[in-house]
XYZ file of C-alpha atoms in Angstrom:
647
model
C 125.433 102.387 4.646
C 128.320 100.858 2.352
C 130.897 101.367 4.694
C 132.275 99.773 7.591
C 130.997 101.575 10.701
C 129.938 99.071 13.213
C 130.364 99.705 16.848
C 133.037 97.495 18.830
C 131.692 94.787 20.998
C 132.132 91.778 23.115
C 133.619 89.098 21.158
C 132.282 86.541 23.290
C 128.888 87.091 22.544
C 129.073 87.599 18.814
C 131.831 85.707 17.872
C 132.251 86.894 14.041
C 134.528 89.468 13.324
C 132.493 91.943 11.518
C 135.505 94.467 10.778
C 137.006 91.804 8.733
C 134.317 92.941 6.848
C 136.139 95.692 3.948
C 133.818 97.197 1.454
C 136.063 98.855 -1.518
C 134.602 101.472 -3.840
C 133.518 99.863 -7.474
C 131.804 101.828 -10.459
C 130.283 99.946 -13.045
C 131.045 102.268 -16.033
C 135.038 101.552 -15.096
C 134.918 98.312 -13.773
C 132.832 96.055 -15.907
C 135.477 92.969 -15.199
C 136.661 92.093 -11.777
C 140.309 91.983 -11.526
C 141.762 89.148 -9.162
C 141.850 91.023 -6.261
C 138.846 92.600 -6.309
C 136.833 89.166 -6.891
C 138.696 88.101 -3.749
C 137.281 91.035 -1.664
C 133.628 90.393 -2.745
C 133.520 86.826 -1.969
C 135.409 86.989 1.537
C 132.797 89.669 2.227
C 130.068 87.561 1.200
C 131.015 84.546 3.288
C 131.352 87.039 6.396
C 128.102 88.340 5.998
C 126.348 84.874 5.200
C 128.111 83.416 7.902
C 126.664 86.662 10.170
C 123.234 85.921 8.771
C 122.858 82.313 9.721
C 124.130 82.713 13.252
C 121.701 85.319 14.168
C 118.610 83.767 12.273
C 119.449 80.812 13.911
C 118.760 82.964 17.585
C 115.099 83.489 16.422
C 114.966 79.515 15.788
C 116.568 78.807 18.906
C 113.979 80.834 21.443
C 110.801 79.411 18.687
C 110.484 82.889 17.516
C 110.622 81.568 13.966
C 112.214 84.056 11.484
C 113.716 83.589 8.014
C 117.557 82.783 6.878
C 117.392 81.799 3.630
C 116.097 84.807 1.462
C 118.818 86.644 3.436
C 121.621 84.844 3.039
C 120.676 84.047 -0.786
C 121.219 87.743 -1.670
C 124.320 88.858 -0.027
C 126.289 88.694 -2.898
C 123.941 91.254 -4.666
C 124.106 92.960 -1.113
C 127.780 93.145 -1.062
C 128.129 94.380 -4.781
C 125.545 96.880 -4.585
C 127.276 98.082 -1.217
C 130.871 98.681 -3.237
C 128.787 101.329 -5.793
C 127.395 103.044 -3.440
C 130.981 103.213 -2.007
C 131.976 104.181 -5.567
C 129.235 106.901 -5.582
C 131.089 109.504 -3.574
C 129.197 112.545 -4.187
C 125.588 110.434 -4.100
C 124.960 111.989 -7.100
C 124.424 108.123 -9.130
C 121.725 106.228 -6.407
C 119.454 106.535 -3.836
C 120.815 105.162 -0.921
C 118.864 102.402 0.046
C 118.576 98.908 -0.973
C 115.057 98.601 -0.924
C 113.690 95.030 -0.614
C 110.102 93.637 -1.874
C 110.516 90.215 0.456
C 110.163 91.955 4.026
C 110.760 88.472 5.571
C 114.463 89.327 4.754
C 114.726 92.116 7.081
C 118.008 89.874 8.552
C 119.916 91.994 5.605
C 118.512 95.312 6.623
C 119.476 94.204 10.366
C 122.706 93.569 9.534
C 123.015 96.737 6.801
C 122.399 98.532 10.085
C 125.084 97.088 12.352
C 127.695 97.921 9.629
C 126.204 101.645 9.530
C 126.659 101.551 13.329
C 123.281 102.111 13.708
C 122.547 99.107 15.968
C 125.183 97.166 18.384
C 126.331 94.024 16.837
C 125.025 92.146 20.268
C 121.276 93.471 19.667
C 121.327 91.021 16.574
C 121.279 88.248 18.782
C 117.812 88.843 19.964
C 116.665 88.587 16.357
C 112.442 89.138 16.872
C 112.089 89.187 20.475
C 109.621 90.875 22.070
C 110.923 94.666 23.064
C 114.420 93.716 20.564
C 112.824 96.832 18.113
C 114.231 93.820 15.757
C 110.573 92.435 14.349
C 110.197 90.387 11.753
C 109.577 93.026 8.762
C 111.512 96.041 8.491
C 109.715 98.932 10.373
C 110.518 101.926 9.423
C 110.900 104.320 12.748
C 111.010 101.289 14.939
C 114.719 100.099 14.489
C 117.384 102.659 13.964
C 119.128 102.414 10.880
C 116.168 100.827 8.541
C 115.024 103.091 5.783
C 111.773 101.454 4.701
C 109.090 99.202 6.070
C 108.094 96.199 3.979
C 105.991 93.262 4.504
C 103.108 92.034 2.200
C 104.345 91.281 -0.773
C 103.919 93.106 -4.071
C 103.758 96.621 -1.950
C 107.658 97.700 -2.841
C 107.782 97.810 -6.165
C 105.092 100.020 -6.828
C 106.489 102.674 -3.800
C 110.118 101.946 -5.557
C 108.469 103.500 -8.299
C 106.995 106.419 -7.236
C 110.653 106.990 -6.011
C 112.318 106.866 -8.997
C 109.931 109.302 -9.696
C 110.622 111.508 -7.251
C 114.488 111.019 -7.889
C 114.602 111.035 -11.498
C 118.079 112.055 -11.815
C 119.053 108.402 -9.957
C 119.446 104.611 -9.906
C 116.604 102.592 -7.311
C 117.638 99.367 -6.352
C 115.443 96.724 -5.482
C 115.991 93.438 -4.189
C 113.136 91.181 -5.663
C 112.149 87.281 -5.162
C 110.102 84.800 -7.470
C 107.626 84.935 -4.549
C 106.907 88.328 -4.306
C 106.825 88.689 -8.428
C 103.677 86.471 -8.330
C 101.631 89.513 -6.711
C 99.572 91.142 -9.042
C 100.975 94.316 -8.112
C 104.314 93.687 -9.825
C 102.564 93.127 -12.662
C 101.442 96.718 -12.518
C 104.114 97.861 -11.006
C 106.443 96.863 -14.075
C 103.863 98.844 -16.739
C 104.333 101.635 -15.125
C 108.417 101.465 -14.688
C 108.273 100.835 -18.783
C 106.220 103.119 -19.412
C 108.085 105.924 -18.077
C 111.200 104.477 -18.650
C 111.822 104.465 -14.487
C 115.542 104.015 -13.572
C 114.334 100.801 -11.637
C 117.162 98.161 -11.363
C 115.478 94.828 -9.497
C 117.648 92.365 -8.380
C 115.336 89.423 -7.990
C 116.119 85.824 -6.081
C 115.241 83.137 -8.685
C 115.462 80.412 -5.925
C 112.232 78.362 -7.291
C 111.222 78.016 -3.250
C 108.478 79.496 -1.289
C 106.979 78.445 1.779
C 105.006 75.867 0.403
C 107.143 74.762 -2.512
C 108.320 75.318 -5.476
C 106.559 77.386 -8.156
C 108.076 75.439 -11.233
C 105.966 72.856 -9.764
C 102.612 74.555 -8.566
C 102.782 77.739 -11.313
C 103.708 75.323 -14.832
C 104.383 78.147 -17.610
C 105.740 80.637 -15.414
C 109.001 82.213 -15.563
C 109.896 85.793 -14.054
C 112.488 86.172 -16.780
C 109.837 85.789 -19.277
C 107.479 87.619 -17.642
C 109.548 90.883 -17.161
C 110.383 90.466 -20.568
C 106.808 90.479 -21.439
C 106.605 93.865 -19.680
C 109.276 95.603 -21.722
C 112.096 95.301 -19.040
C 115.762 94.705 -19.703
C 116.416 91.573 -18.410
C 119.868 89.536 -17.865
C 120.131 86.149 -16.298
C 122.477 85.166 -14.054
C 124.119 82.379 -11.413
C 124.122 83.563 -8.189
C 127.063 81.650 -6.881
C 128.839 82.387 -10.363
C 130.921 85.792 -9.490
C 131.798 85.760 -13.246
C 128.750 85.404 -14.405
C 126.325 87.616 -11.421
C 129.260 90.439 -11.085
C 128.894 91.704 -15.303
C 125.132 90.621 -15.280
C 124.622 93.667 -12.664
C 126.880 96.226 -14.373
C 124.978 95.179 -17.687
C 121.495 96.437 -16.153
C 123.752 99.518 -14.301
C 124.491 100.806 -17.457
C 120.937 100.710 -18.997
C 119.048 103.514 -19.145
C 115.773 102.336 -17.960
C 114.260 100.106 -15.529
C 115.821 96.317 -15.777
C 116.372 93.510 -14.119
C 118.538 90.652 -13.213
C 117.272 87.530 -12.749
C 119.173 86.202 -10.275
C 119.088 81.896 -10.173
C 120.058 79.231 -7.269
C 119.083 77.203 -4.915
C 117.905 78.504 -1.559
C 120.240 78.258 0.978
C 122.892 77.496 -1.324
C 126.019 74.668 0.605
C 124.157 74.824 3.670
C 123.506 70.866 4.267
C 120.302 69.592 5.246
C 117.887 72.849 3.500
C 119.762 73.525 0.471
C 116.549 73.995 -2.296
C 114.113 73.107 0.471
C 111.166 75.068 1.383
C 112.523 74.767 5.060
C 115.105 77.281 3.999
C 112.620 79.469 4.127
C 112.150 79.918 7.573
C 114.631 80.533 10.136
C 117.643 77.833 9.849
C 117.281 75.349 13.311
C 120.197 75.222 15.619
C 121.694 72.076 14.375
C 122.280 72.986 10.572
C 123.337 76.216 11.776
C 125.896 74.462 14.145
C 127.421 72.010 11.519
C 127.784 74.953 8.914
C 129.674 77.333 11.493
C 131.623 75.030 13.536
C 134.654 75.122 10.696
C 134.319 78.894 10.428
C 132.822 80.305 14.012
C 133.424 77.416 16.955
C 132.036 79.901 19.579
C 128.627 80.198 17.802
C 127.821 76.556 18.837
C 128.449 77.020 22.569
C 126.059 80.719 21.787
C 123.434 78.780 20.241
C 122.911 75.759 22.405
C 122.579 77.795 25.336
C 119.783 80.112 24.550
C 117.016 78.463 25.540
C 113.459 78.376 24.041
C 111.026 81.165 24.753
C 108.321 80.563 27.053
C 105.279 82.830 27.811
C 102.736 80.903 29.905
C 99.035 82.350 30.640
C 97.078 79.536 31.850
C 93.802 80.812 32.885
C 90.730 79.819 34.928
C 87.905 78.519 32.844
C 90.136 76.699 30.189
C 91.847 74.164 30.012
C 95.543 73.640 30.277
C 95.710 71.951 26.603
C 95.715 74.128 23.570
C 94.666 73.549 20.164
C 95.305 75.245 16.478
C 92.502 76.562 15.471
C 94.139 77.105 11.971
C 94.820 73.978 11.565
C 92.237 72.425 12.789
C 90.039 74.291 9.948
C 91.458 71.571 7.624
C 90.819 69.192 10.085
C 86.959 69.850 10.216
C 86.472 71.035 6.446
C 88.142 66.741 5.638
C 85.732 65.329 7.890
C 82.810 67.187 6.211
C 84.530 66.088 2.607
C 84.386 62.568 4.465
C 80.413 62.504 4.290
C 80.667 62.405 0.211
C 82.144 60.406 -2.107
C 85.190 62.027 -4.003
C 83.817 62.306 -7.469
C 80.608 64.084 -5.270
C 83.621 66.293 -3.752
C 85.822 67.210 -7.005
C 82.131 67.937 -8.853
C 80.947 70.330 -5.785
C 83.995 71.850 -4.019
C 87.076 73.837 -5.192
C 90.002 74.631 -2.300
C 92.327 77.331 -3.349
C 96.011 77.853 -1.289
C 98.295 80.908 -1.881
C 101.411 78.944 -0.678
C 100.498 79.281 2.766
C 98.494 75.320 3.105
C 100.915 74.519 5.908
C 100.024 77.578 8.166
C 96.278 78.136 6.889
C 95.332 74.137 8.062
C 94.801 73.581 4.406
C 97.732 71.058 3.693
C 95.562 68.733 5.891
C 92.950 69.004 3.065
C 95.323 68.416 0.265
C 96.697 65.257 2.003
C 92.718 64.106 2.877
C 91.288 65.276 -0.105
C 93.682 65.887 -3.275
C 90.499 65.776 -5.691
C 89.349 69.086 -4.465
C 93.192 70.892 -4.057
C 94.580 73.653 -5.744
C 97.976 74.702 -5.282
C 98.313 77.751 -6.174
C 101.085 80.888 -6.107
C 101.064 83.862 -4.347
C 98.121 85.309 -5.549
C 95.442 86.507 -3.349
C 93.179 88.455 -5.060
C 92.890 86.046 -8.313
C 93.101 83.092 -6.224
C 89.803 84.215 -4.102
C 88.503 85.499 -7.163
C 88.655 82.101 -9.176
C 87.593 80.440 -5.667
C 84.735 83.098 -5.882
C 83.805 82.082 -9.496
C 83.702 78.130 -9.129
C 80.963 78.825 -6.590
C 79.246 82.075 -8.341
C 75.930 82.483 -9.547
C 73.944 80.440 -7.243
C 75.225 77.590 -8.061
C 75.377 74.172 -6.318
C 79.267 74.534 -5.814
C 81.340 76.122 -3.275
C 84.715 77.605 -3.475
C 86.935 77.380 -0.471
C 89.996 79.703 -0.056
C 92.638 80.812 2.414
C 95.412 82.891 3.773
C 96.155 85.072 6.532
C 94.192 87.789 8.006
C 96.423 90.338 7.272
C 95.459 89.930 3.652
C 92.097 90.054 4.167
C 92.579 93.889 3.244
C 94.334 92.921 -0.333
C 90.644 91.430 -1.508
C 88.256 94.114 -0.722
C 87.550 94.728 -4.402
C 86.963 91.033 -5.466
C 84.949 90.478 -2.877
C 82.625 93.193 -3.795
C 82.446 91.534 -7.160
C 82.182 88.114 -5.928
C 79.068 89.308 -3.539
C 77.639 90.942 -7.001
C 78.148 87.932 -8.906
C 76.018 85.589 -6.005
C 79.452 83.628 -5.355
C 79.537 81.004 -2.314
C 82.803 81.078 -0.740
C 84.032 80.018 2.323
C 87.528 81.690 3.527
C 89.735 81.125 6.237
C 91.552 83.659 7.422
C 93.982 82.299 9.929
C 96.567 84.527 11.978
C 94.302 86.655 13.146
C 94.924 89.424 15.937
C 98.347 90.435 17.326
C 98.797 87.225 19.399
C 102.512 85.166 19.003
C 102.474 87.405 15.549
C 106.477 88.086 15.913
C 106.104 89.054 12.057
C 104.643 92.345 13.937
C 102.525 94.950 12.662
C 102.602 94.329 8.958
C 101.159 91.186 9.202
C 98.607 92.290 12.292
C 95.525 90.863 10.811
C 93.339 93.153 12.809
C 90.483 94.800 9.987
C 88.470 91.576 9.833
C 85.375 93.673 9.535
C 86.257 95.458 6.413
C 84.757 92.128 4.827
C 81.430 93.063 5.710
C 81.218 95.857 3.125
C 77.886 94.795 1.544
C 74.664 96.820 1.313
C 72.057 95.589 3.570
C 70.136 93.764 0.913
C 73.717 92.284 -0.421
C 74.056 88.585 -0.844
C 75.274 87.296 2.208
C 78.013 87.735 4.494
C 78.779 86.317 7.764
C 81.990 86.714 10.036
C 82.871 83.923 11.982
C 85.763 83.793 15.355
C 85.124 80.205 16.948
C 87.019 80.234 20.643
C 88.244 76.793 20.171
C 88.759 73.783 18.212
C 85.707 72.720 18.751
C 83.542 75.305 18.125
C 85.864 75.521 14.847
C 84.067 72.252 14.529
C 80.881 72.974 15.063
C 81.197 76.081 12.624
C 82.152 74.141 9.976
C 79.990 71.450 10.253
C 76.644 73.933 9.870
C 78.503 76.329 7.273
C 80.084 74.523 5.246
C 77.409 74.354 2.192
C 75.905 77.241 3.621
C 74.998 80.051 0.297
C 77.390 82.870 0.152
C 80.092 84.571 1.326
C 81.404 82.880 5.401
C 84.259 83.938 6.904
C 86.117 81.989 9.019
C 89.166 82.850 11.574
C 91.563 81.456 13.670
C 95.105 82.824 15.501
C 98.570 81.744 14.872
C 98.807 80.911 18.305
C 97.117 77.863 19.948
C 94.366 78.786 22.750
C 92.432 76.714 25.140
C 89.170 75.216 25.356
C 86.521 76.950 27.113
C 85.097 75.527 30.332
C 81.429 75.307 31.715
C 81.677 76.154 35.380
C 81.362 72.397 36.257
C 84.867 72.000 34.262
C 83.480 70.103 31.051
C 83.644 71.972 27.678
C 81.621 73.920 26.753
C 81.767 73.604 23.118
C 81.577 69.651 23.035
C 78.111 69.220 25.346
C 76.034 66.961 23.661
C 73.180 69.370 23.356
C 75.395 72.381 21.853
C 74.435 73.009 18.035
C 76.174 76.127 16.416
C 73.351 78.214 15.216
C 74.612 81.516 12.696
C 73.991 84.427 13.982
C 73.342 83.498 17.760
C 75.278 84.234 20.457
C 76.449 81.983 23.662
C 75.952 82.881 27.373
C 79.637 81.403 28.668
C 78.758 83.285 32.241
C 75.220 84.816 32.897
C 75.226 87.315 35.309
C 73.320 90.688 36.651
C 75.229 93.157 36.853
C 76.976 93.387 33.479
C 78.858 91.579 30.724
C 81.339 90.849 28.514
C 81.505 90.529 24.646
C 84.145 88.500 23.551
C 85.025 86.042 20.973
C 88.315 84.112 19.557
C 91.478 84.502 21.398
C 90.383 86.830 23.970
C 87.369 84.867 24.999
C 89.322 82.628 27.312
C 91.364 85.986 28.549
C 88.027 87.713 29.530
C 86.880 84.595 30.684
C 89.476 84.818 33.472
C 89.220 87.750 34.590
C 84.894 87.288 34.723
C 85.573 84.163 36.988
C 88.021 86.162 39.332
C 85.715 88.857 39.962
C 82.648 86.531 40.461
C 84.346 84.851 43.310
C 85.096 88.584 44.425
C 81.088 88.780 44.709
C 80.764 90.739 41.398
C 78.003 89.219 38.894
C 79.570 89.588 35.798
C 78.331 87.642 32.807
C 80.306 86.687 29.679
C 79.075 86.482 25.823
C 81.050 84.826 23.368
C 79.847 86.235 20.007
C 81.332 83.954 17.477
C 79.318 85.389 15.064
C 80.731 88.689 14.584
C 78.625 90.633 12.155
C 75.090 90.030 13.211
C 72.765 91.409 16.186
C 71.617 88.307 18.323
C 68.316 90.282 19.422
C 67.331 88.340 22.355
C 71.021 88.491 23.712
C 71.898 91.833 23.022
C 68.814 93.063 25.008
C 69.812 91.011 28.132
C 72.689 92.654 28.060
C 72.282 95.856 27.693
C 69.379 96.395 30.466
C 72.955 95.536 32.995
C 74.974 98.256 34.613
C 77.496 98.272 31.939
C 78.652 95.798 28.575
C 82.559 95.820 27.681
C 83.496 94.573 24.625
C 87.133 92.784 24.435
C 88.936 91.820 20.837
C 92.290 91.498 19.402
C 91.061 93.219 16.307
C 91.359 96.544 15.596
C 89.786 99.166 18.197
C 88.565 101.303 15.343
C 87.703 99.297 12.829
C 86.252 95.963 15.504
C 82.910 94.733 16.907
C 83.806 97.339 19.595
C 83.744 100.363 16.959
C 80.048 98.787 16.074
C 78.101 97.263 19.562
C 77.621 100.554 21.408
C 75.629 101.618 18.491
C 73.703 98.538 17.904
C 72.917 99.000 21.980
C 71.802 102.766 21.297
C 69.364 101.704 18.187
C 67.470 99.624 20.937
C 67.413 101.951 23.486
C 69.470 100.042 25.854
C 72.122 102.563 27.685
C 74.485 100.755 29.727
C 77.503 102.092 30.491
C 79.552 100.846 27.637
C 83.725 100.134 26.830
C 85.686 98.606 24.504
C 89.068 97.435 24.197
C 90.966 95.790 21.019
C 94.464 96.550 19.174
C 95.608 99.911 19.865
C 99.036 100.617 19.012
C 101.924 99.008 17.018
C 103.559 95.889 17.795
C 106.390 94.743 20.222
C 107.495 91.913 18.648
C 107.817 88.798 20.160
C 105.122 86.084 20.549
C 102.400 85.947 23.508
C 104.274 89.547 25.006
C 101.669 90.904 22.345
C 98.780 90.749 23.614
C 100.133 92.402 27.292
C 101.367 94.920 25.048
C 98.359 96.043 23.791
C 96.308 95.702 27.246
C 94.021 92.786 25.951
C 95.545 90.085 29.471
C 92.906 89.092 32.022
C 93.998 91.708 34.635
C 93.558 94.249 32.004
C 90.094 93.486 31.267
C 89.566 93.260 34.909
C 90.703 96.382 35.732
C 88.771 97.626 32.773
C 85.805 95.763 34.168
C 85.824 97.352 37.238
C 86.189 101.195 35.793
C 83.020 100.624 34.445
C 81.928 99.863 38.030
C 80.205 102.196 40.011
């Protein structure tokens, strides 16, 4: 991996020369001062590779795949360093040979690691998380050739890094590290445990003071991951990033400990890039312009690359729904302000708590903070405290009512609190946006597909209810009656936008007049005689589809949107199931989703139709709407699904 072995390619479609790039062997028991010369190699590698890493970032931006250049390019000079002792390390004897990173979201530096391993063509980079690119979002290991790890959630590396150095106790683990990921409670535990055993752990963490929804100087007052290491027992140097003379000895300081230590590595994001230098927009992938004006004077040709591509487009407009589409996600915030609206803020900041884990922007809760700052926490990456003290404002019965948030995915990091908060009588209402597999580019890490692990209660538990709403306004409608509801709700939503479901006259269905969300029952989108579908969320307006293109083939099919998830609608469930068949359709997982659970709930009542199920299946592709075809969840899958169960 530290030397140069990338393959030759067309220069006019990647127009960096990566064999300028020239990794020399260092060792940091010799050379613990840079001479000249060798200062001059590191940093005209580590403007190549920056330059490398904005261009191809800046693809993903270009076709609206999103992606994330700043994390990368921030650590290249630790990248590049590290690189030259493993070089030094000719008989592998010193390190394991992998720079393991804890951020996932900066898989562009594993990418690029495995170009210069000739492991991938330099032109695949330029289809940076597209669908079928085997370049997702998170390192997968198995998936792309040349990455040795998968990563993702944060707080998961360091822990595995450990049990590693464990494994390899006679060598040096590196570990790239950020300020975000160090906020996860499993650092914490994961830095006892290096101590402890006095793990050959060397972290090399990104003190940028920048996550995606700010800057944790700001939202996390007292903390400091130098301190906090410290606190732990770890070896810990500071350094400047974009100081050679001060990051270069800082490095072979830690090197040369015996035991697990860390550098604490401090800059702004982005660092000379104009326009996101120390913004939270770094985070994401760079756009096209920026990228542009900070290549033009190095890499002319990128411009002409970049302007060209054009954005990605994946179009499924469906009969039943409307053309329109609406975030669900963020219109959560939308309908949790207008019930805040009703009440006077000191009535608010006395009754209601709303927790973010630096995700407000993409959970719909930054709508609340700007509405409704009295009831706003902004908090750090922190799930399971974060519910947890969202769980406690509103335990006990008592007349408040914590609200929290973050992505589906992480639904599985909480299992534990929730238990306790259900024990402790807590009423909680969570969001859990980014649901299912659809437009999730981030790919299979962040697949938040085992919604149903939340209802983990006994049956005489406090209570729990799972909520999907199909649209923005049923997201409305769900929010209006749940709201102050006691216990534990559950509310989701998709990254991606979806339609609003049509009555067969064309109107909404969702915004009649006369429709009142009612917990617990379901709603008859299509009645028909023959059979059904179960659907909810994003799939609801799939299935819908494909119902209305086989009843104009003469086939009565019905359609059920069960928007409550976790609860038997008795009258419902035995129209149903006296049909020929009942398929149920999801974007959660097959195992673990209302599919794993309905056929049973139709055998307990004696009702045997012929029954099917479809949901996630496999891992991800990649890309953004391609997901869902990938996993067989489109309308002509469910209709050919439909009519298997035809006889």
């Amino acid at each position: 991996m530290s030397q140069n072995k990338v393959q030759d390619w067309d220069f006019e479609k990647f127009p960096i020369d990566l064999k300028k790039y020239k990794p020399f062997p260092l060792d940091p028991t010799k050379d613990k001062k840079l001479t000249q010369e060798q200062k001059d190699g590191l940093i005209a590698n580590i403007s190549l590779l920056r330059d490398v890493v904005v261009f191809f970032t800046a693809t993903g931006a270009a076709r609206g795949l999103a992606g994330h250049t700043g994390g990368a390019f921030d650590t290249i000079p630790e990248v590049v360093i590290l690189l030259s002792f493993l070089l030094g390390d000719t008989d592998k004897s010193k390190y394991v040979d992998i720079l393991f990173d804890e951020a996932g979201h900066r898989v562009a530096t594993q990418y690029l690691l495995s170009v210069l391993d000739g492991q991938l063509p330099v032109e695949q980079l330029l289809h940076y998380r597209e669908a079928y690119s085997h370049l997702p979002g998170h390192p997968e290991l198995g998936f792309t050739p040349g990455v040795k790890f998968s990563s993702g959630r944060l707080g998961h590396m360091w822990p595995l890094v450990n049990g590693v150095a464990l494994a390899e106790k006679d060598k040096t683990v590196f570990m790239l590290g950020s300020d975000g990921s160090q906020q996860e409670g499993d650092d914490a535990e994961a830095a006892r445990l290096a101590v402890a055993q006095n793990l050959n752990v060397k972290l090399f963490i990104d003190d940028n003071d920048v996550t995606i929804a700010g800057h944790p100087s700001e939202y996390l007052k007292g903390y400091t991951v130098a301190k906090t290491l410290e606190g732990h027992g770890l070896k810990v140097v500071e350094a400047n990033g974009e100081d050679l003379d001060s990051l270069y000895p800082a490095i072979v300081e830690i090197l040369n400990h015996k035991g697990p230590a860390a550098v604490v590595v401090h800059r702004p994001m982005a660092p000379k890039i104009k326009g996101i230098e120390g913004s939270s927009h770094a985070h994401d992938a760079i756009k096209v312009e920026p990228a542009i004006e900070y290549l033009d004077p190095r890499h002319p040709k990128c411009a002409n690359i970049l302007r060209a591509i054009q954005p990605s487009t994946y179009s499924d407009i469906l009969s039943g729904s409307t053309k329109e589409k609406g975030a669900c996600r963020v219109e959560f915030g939308e309908a949790v302000s207008r019930v805040l609206d009703k009440t006077s803020k000191d009535e608010n900041k006395s009754k209601v708590l709303v927790v973010d884990s630096d995700l407000e922007g993409s959970t719909g809760l930054n709508v609340i903070h700007k509405k409704h700052p009295e009831v706003f926490l902004s908090s750090g990456i922190m799930e399971r405290g974060n519910f947890s003290a969202a769980a406690g404002w509103g335990a006990f019965k008592a007349d408040r009512y914590g609200v929290f948030s973050t992505f589906s995915a992480f639904s599985e990091m909480i299992i534990s609190e929730l238990t306790m908060a259900r024990l402790n009588f807590a009423n909680v209402l969570t969001h859990f946006s980014h649901s299912g597999v659809d437009e999730m580019a981030d790919n299979t890490c962040h697949f938040g597909i085992n919604n149903f692990f939340l209802d983990n209660g006994l049956e005489d538990a406090y209570e729990t209810r799972l909520y999907f709403p199909a649209d923005c306004s049923q997201m409305d409608a769900i929010i209006d009656k749940v709201f102050y509801e006691k216990g534990l709700r559950f509310v989701f939503s998709t990254r991606s936008k979806v339609p609003w479901i049509l009555k067969e006259d064309g109107s909404r269905f969702f915004e009649d007049s006369s429709y009142k969300f009612v917990p617990g029952k379901d709603e008859i989108i299509r009645k028909g005689t023959k059979g059904y579908v179960v659907s909810y969320g994003d799939i609801l307006h799939r299935a819908l589809d494909a119902v209305d293109r086989l009843r104009k083939e003469g086939l009565d099919i019905g359609l059920i949107n069960k928007s409550t998830l976790n609860v038997v609608d008795e009258d419902v469930i035995k129209e149903i199931g006296k049909t020929e068949f009942v398929l149920v359709a999801e974007s959660l997982n097959q195992k673990t989703g209302l599919g794993s659970k309905f056929g049973t709930w139709l055998l307990e009542r004696d009702l045997r139709p012929r029954y099917g199920y479809m949901g996630t299946n496999k891992e991800g592709c990649g890309g953004l709407g391609e997901q869902i075809g990938h996993q067989g969840l489109d309308s002509a899958s469910i209709a050919l699904k439909i009519k298997q169960l035809i006889k």
